[in-house]
Tab-separated table of C-alpha atoms in Angstrom:
chain	number	residue	atom	x	y	z
N	8	SER	CA	112.538	129.546	87.324
N	9	ALA	CA	111.446	132.905	85.510
N	10	ARG	CA	107.552	131.672	85.344
N	11	ALA	CA	108.226	130.938	89.490
N	12	LYS	CA	105.761	133.951	88.769
N	13	GLY	CA	103.422	133.258	86.377
N	14	PRO	CA	100.467	130.968	86.110
N	15	PHE	CA	100.347	127.092	86.278
N	16	VAL	CA	97.348	125.974	84.911
N	17	ALA	CA	96.484	121.598	85.443
N	18	ILE	CA	93.992	119.910	83.270
N	19	ASN	CA	93.998	116.093	83.844
N	20	CYS	CA	93.559	114.439	80.291
N	21	ALA	CA	91.869	111.485	81.485
N	22	ALA	CA	89.187	113.003	83.899
N	23	ILE	CA	87.999	115.068	80.589
N	24	PRO	CA	85.803	113.389	77.527
N	25	GLU	CA	87.484	112.900	74.575
N	26	ASN	CA	84.782	115.567	72.999
N	27	LEU	CA	85.143	118.125	75.499
N	28	LEU	CA	88.761	117.801	75.919
N	29	GLU	CA	90.093	119.427	72.835
N	30	ASN	CA	87.650	122.769	73.988
N	31	GLU	CA	89.018	122.589	77.199
N	32	LEU	CA	92.551	122.616	76.333
N	33	PHE	CA	92.315	125.537	73.174
N	34	GLY	CA	88.493	126.678	73.738
N	35	HIS	CA	86.230	127.795	71.308
N	36	GLU	CA	84.890	130.526	69.757
N	37	LYS	CA	80.978	132.199	69.339
N	38	GLY	CA	79.186	129.784	67.488
N	39	ALA	CA	81.355	127.170	67.273
N	40	PHE	CA	78.893	124.209	68.093
N	41	THR	CA	75.565	124.597	69.277
N	42	GLY	CA	75.961	126.318	72.615
N	43	ALA	CA	78.804	128.052	72.174
N	44	ALA	CA	77.166	131.325	73.038
N	45	GLY	CA	80.507	133.172	73.537
N	46	ARG	CA	84.319	133.063	73.350
N	47	LYS	CA	85.856	130.489	75.433
N	48	VAL	CA	89.519	130.788	76.403
N	49	GLY	CA	91.127	127.184	76.870
N	50	LYS	CA	93.701	126.237	79.142
N	51	ALA	CA	96.494	126.888	77.071
N	52	GLU	CA	96.240	130.306	76.855
N	53	LEU	CA	95.723	130.643	80.298
N	54	ALA	CA	99.036	129.487	80.881
N	55	HIS	CA	101.000	131.963	78.820
N	56	LYS	CA	104.197	132.846	80.204
N	57	GLY	CA	103.582	130.265	82.842
N	58	THR	CA	103.186	126.329	82.771
N	59	LEU	CA	100.807	124.099	81.347
N	60	PHE	CA	100.790	120.695	82.842
N	61	LEU	CA	99.268	117.911	81.602
N	62	ASP	CA	98.492	115.186	84.148
N	63	GLU	CA	97.761	111.416	82.734
N	64	ILE	CA	99.189	112.640	79.396
N	65	GLY	CA	98.906	108.437	78.547
N	66	ASP	CA	95.496	108.736	78.382
N	67	LEU	CA	95.293	111.220	75.814
N	68	PRO	CA	93.012	110.535	72.663
N	69	LEU	CA	95.224	109.709	69.511
N	70	LEU	CA	93.503	112.527	67.447
N	71	LEU	CA	94.473	115.047	69.739
N	72	GLN	CA	97.738	113.853	70.175
N	73	GLY	CA	98.735	115.456	66.473
N	74	LYS	CA	97.187	119.475	68.168
N	75	ILE	CA	99.468	118.821	71.098
N	76	LEU	CA	102.040	117.867	69.095
N	77	ARG	CA	102.244	121.682	67.496
N	78	LEU	CA	101.174	122.930	70.872
N	79	VAL	CA	104.614	121.849	72.090
N	80	GLN	CA	107.084	122.029	68.903
N	81	GLU	CA	105.235	125.650	67.311
N	82	ARG	CA	103.822	126.771	70.358
N	83	GLN	CA	100.391	127.578	68.376
N	84	PHE	CA	96.864	126.212	68.412
N	85	GLU	CA	93.307	127.041	66.733
N	86	ARG	CA	90.517	127.400	69.551
N	87	VAL	CA	87.517	125.410	68.178
N	88	GLY	CA	85.572	126.639	65.278
N	89	GLY	CA	88.479	129.492	65.012
N	90	LEU	CA	90.736	130.499	61.567
N	91	GLN	CA	92.876	132.184	63.370
N	92	THR	CA	96.646	130.963	64.717
N	93	LEU	CA	97.491	131.592	68.498
N	94	THR	CA	101.046	131.810	69.504
N	95	VAL	CA	101.371	130.918	73.466
N	96	ASP	CA	104.668	131.243	75.720
N	97	VAL	CA	104.121	127.988	78.134
N	98	ARG	CA	106.185	125.504	79.212
N	99	LEU	CA	104.770	122.246	79.197
N	100	VAL	CA	105.073	119.488	81.874
N	101	ALA	CA	103.184	116.424	81.594
N	102	ALA	CA	102.729	113.251	83.916
N	103	THR	CA	101.387	109.387	83.354
N	104	ASN	CA	100.954	106.047	85.554
N	105	ARG	CA	101.464	104.356	82.131
N	106	ASP	CA	104.384	102.813	80.376
N	107	LEU	CA	104.767	105.342	77.145
N	108	ARG	CA	107.494	103.203	75.384
N	109	SER	CA	104.871	99.964	75.285
N	110	LEU	CA	101.948	102.538	73.872
N	111	VAL	CA	104.282	103.697	71.647
N	112	ALA	CA	105.127	100.206	70.591
N	113	GLU	CA	101.593	99.414	70.271
N	114	LYS	CA	100.369	102.032	68.156
N	115	LEU	CA	98.300	104.185	71.146
N	116	PHE	CA	100.715	106.941	72.019
N	117	ARG	CA	102.665	108.836	68.694
N	118	GLU	CA	106.444	108.486	68.970
N	119	ASP	CA	107.491	111.963	67.888
N	120	LEU	CA	105.322	113.191	70.500
N	121	PHE	CA	106.724	110.924	73.231
N	122	PHE	CA	110.186	112.112	72.096
N	123	ARG	CA	109.482	115.840	72.495
N	124	LEU	CA	107.862	115.098	75.650
N	125	SER	CA	110.983	113.536	77.123
N	126	VAL	CA	113.412	116.643	77.309
N	127	MET	CA	113.754	115.512	81.088
N	128	PRO	CA	112.077	112.960	82.291
N	129	ILE	CA	111.661	112.509	85.838
N	130	GLU	CA	110.603	108.615	86.788
N	131	ILE	CA	109.569	108.839	90.340
N	132	PRO	CA	109.730	104.821	91.838
N	133	PRO	CA	106.838	102.872	93.013
N	134	LEU	CA	106.624	102.910	96.562
N	135	ARG	CA	107.085	99.195	96.675
N	136	ARG	CA	110.999	99.737	95.149
N	137	ARG	CA	111.443	102.291	98.225
N	138	ARG	CA	110.131	100.812	101.519
N	139	ARG	CA	112.065	103.363	103.634
N	140	ASP	CA	110.401	105.761	102.446
N	141	VAL	CA	106.996	104.382	103.697
N	142	PRO	CA	107.344	105.144	107.373
N	143	ILE	CA	108.325	108.782	106.603
N	144	LEU	CA	105.495	109.240	104.231
N	145	ALA	CA	102.993	108.003	107.061
N	146	GLU	CA	104.539	109.719	109.156
N	147	ALA	CA	104.024	113.581	107.283
N	148	PHE	CA	100.656	112.340	105.961
N	149	LEU	CA	99.276	111.983	109.809
N	150	GLN	CA	100.549	115.258	110.853
N	151	ARG	CA	98.412	116.676	108.144
N	152	LEU	CA	95.718	114.830	108.963
N	153	ALA	CA	95.815	115.521	112.403
N	154	ARG	CA	95.879	119.396	111.254
N	155	ASP	CA	93.010	119.137	109.371
N	156	MET	CA	90.674	116.872	111.475
N	157	GLY	CA	92.276	119.038	114.978
N	158	ARG	CA	92.947	116.158	116.194
N	159	ARG	CA	95.784	115.835	119.220
N	160	GLU	CA	99.313	114.596	117.666
N	161	LEU	CA	98.995	111.192	116.082
N	162	ARG	CA	101.960	108.462	115.640
N	163	LEU	CA	102.086	104.808	114.466
N	164	SER	CA	103.093	101.862	116.722
N	165	GLU	CA	105.713	99.885	115.143
N	166	GLU	CA	103.702	96.913	114.312
N	167	ALA	CA	102.175	99.457	112.366
N	168	LYS	CA	105.304	100.687	111.055
N	169	ARG	CA	106.044	97.579	110.011
N	170	ALA	CA	103.564	95.822	108.183
N	171	LEU	CA	103.211	99.548	105.893
N	172	SER	CA	107.011	98.914	105.315
N	173	GLU	CA	105.693	95.389	104.277
N	174	HIS	CA	103.195	96.274	101.899
N	175	SER	CA	103.595	96.669	98.202
N	176	TRP	CA	101.060	99.057	97.300
N	177	PRO	CA	100.037	98.847	94.049
N	178	GLY	CA	98.017	101.908	94.865
N	179	ASN	CA	101.085	103.647	95.425
N	180	VAL	CA	101.131	107.380	97.475
N	181	ARG	CA	97.145	107.579	97.344
N	182	GLU	CA	96.418	104.641	98.895
N	183	LEU	CA	98.922	105.160	101.353
N	184	GLN	CA	97.020	108.199	102.053
N	185	ASN	CA	94.352	106.755	102.277
N	186	CYS	CA	94.869	103.729	104.450
N	187	LEU	CA	96.105	106.000	106.823
N	188	GLU	CA	93.009	108.006	106.603
N	189	ARG	CA	90.802	105.600	107.528
N	190	ALA	CA	93.235	104.342	110.559
N	191	VAL	CA	92.797	108.228	111.701
N	192	VAL	CA	88.874	107.794	111.937
N	193	LEU	CA	88.662	104.391	113.438
N	194	GLY	CA	90.776	105.380	116.598
N	195	PRO	CA	92.492	108.207	118.321
N	196	GLY	CA	96.318	108.812	119.210
N	197	VAL	CA	98.291	105.760	118.329
N	198	VAL	CA	97.553	103.911	114.546
N	199	ASP	CA	97.745	100.588	115.288
N	200	LEU	CA	97.814	97.300	113.212
N	201	ASP	CA	94.361	96.543	114.079
N	202	GLN	CA	93.002	99.897	112.527
N	203	LEU	CA	94.502	99.003	109.183
N	204	PRO	CA	92.644	97.163	106.479
N	205	ASP	CA	93.292	93.574	106.017
N	206	GLY	CA	95.512	93.572	103.216
N	207	VAL	CA	98.078	95.993	104.983
N	208	ARG	CA	97.529	93.608	108.280
N	209	ARG	CA	98.379	90.569	105.846
N	210	SER	CA	100.842	91.848	104.389
N	211	VAL	CA	103.622	91.263	107.915
N	212	PRO	CA	105.209	88.018	107.950
N	213	ARG	CA	103.807	85.252	110.354
N	214	PRO	CA	106.258	83.890	112.519
N	215	ASP	CA	105.573	80.067	110.730
N	216	ALA	CA	106.832	81.849	107.739
N	217	LEU	CA	109.905	82.663	108.942
N	218	PRO	CA	113.141	80.124	109.449
N	219	ALA	CA	111.419	78.326	112.287
N	220	GLU	CA	115.108	76.917	114.037
N	221	GLY	CA	115.649	78.192	117.106
N	222	LEU	CA	112.079	80.609	116.496
N	223	VAL	CA	109.320	80.370	118.921
N	224	PHE	CA	107.845	83.563	118.754
N	225	TYR	CA	108.697	86.826	118.020
N	226	GLU	CA	106.880	90.678	118.379
N	227	THR	CA	109.868	92.820	117.133
N	228	VAL	CA	112.133	92.688	114.157
N	229	ALA	CA	115.224	93.305	117.349
N	230	LYS	CA	113.939	90.172	119.337
N	231	TYR	CA	113.874	88.019	115.631
N	232	GLU	CA	117.430	88.792	114.910
N	233	LYS	CA	118.320	88.022	118.723
N	234	SER	CA	117.059	84.807	117.921
N	235	LEU	CA	119.066	84.036	114.721
N	236	LEU	CA	122.070	85.344	116.604
N	237	THR	CA	121.699	83.316	119.384
N	238	SER	CA	121.062	80.302	117.682
N	239	ALA	CA	123.840	80.849	114.951
N	240	MET	CA	126.489	80.990	118.841
N	241	HIS	CA	124.283	77.945	120.393
N	242	ARG	CA	125.482	76.223	116.888
N	243	ALA	CA	128.859	77.424	116.755
N	244	GLY	CA	129.681	76.908	120.171
N	245	GLY	CA	129.929	79.976	121.189
N	246	VAL	CA	132.468	80.973	118.806
N	247	GLN	CA	131.906	84.211	116.926
N	248	LYS	CA	133.679	83.807	113.591
N	249	GLU	CA	131.957	80.102	113.075
N	250	ALA	CA	128.682	81.831	113.928
N	251	ALA	CA	129.480	84.673	111.374
């Protein structure tokens, strides 16, 4: 966009104490409080002609939400302890892992701010709803880890891929990344099932948890499918239509 070369300023609303967050966002004037020996420029002012990214906006205190609303609507604010109204030209991008509609219903998030932020919402589904992406993301993380750790090429065993795809990933991408980093530290070369955390290994279905008919043991999905097909053909007397 036209702002591509402008500044990109990010602030994590959950990582900064409530009494300091306003100061970080809007800055302060000299003498605004004890220890304010000079003027400080806030994140909003630093993002002028660029983008201000408000991460974890669902954790923003109610008191500060009204001031953020004014920034969103009017692009105006005052520094802490200041009287001058400042105007900035910023694009606001916000992210959260919380359900803002529920927070609005519970009176923990301002409804007017929610609707002002919901101009172009982008929902990223959790990993448990896009399991086919897990092996692709895992391979990408392994390439990055190999580069960062000065290791030779890393790859996943078929069992490890299956376990990663079956896991529900309550911690989403961060959990997947940490899981792979742990596996790489524990062993070189191929990342196998034994190098994955217990919770991920337990995600692999046990043979006794699957249909037992005609199935004694399997190692891969392909062998399991073949066992089902063979069993169906046997029961149908070799007639494909009946087996289907």
